[in-house]
Amino acid sequence: YGSTNRLLWNYDDITGIKTGYTDAAGGCLVAAAEKNGSALIAVVLKTADSRARFTESRALLDFGFKQIASQQTIKPEELTNTIYVHGANVSK
């Protein structure tokens, strides 16, 4: 059996997951994608038609990847200030 997840061959960064349909839930899709080291999951439920679950999932993933920004972390030895919190446990 082939997959019904159209994103597998129409979205370069897709890693898969699951399509589904029930009368109560309509067309559904849980789609995962990975791009530049970041992984996202989009969940679309109760779509109006069979194409909408793929269109909406693609839109959610594209939006999510545009929102991700890398942040540089600070190494402990680079800290210049210490904040003391009354009653806190100090661990080293």
Coordinates of C-alpha atoms in Angstrom, one line a residue:
Y1 CA 0.0 0.0 0.0
G2 CA 1.2 3.5 -0.8
S3 CA 0.9 6.4 1.6
T4 CA -2.0 8.9 1.3
N5 CA 0.2 11.7 2.7
R6 CA 0.7 13.9 -0.4
L7 CA 3.3 16.0 1.4
L8 CA 5.7 13.0 1.3
W9 CA 6.4 13.8 -2.4
N10 CA 5.4 17.5 -2.5
Y11 CA 7.2 19.0 0.5
D12 CA 11.0 18.7 0.6
D13 CA 11.4 18.8 4.3
I14 CA 8.6 16.4 5.3
T15 CA 9.5 13.4 7.5
G16 CA 6.0 11.9 7.6
I17 CA 3.5 10.9 10.2
K18 CA -0.2 10.2 9.6
T19 CA -3.3 11.0 7.6
G20 CA -6.8 10.0 8.7
Y21 CA -10.5 10.4 8.1
T22 CA -13.7 9.8 10.1
D23 CA -17.2 11.2 9.7
A24 CA -16.9 13.0 13.0
A25 CA -13.4 14.3 12.5
G26 CA -13.3 14.9 8.8
G27 CA -10.0 14.9 7.0
C28 CA -7.0 15.0 9.4
L29 CA -3.3 15.1 9.1
V30 CA -0.4 15.1 11.5
A31 CA 2.7 16.1 9.6
A32 CA 6.3 16.4 10.7
A33 CA 9.1 18.2 8.9
E34 CA 12.7 19.0 9.7
K35 CA 14.6 22.0 8.3
N36 CA 18.0 23.4 9.3
G37 CA 18.1 21.3 12.4
S38 CA 14.7 22.3 13.6
A39 CA 11.7 19.8 13.7
L40 CA 8.1 20.9 13.6
I41 CA 4.8 19.0 13.8
A42 CA 1.5 20.4 12.3
V43 CA -1.8 19.0 13.4
V44 CA -4.9 19.7 11.1
L45 CA -8.3 18.4 12.1
K46 CA -11.8 18.4 10.5
T47 CA -10.9 19.9 7.1
A48 CA -13.6 20.7 4.6
D49 CA -12.2 18.6 1.7
S50 CA -9.4 16.1 1.1
R51 CA -7.0 18.7 -0.2
A52 CA -7.4 21.1 2.6
R53 CA -5.5 19.0 5.2
F54 CA -2.4 19.1 3.0
T55 CA -2.7 22.8 2.1
E56 CA -3.3 23.8 5.7
S57 CA -0.5 21.6 7.0
R58 CA 2.0 23.0 4.4
A59 CA 0.9 26.6 5.4
L60 CA 1.4 25.8 9.2
L61 CA 4.9 24.2 8.6
D62 CA 6.0 27.1 6.3
F63 CA 4.8 29.6 8.9
G64 CA 6.5 27.8 11.8
F65 CA 9.9 27.6 10.0
K66 CA 9.7 31.3 9.2
Q67 CA 9.2 32.0 12.9
I68 CA 12.2 30.0 14.2
A69 CA 15.2 32.1 15.1
S70 CA 18.5 30.8 16.4
Q71 CA 19.7 32.1 19.7
Q72 CA 23.3 32.0 20.8
T73 CA 23.7 30.5 24.3
I74 CA 26.0 31.9 26.9
K75 CA 28.6 29.6 28.5
P76 CA 28.8 29.7 32.3
E77 CA 32.3 31.1 32.2
E78 CA 31.0 34.0 30.2
L79 CA 28.6 35.2 32.8
T80 CA 29.5 38.6 34.3
N81 CA 26.7 39.2 36.8
T82 CA 25.3 37.1 39.6
I83 CA 21.8 37.5 41.0
Y84 CA 21.2 36.2 44.5
V85 CA 17.8 35.0 45.4
H86 CA 16.8 34.9 49.1
G87 CA 16.2 31.4 50.2
A88 CA 17.5 29.7 47.1
N89 CA 19.8 26.7 47.2
V90 CA 23.2 27.3 45.6
S91 CA 24.5 24.4 43.6
K92 CA 27.9 24.3 41.9

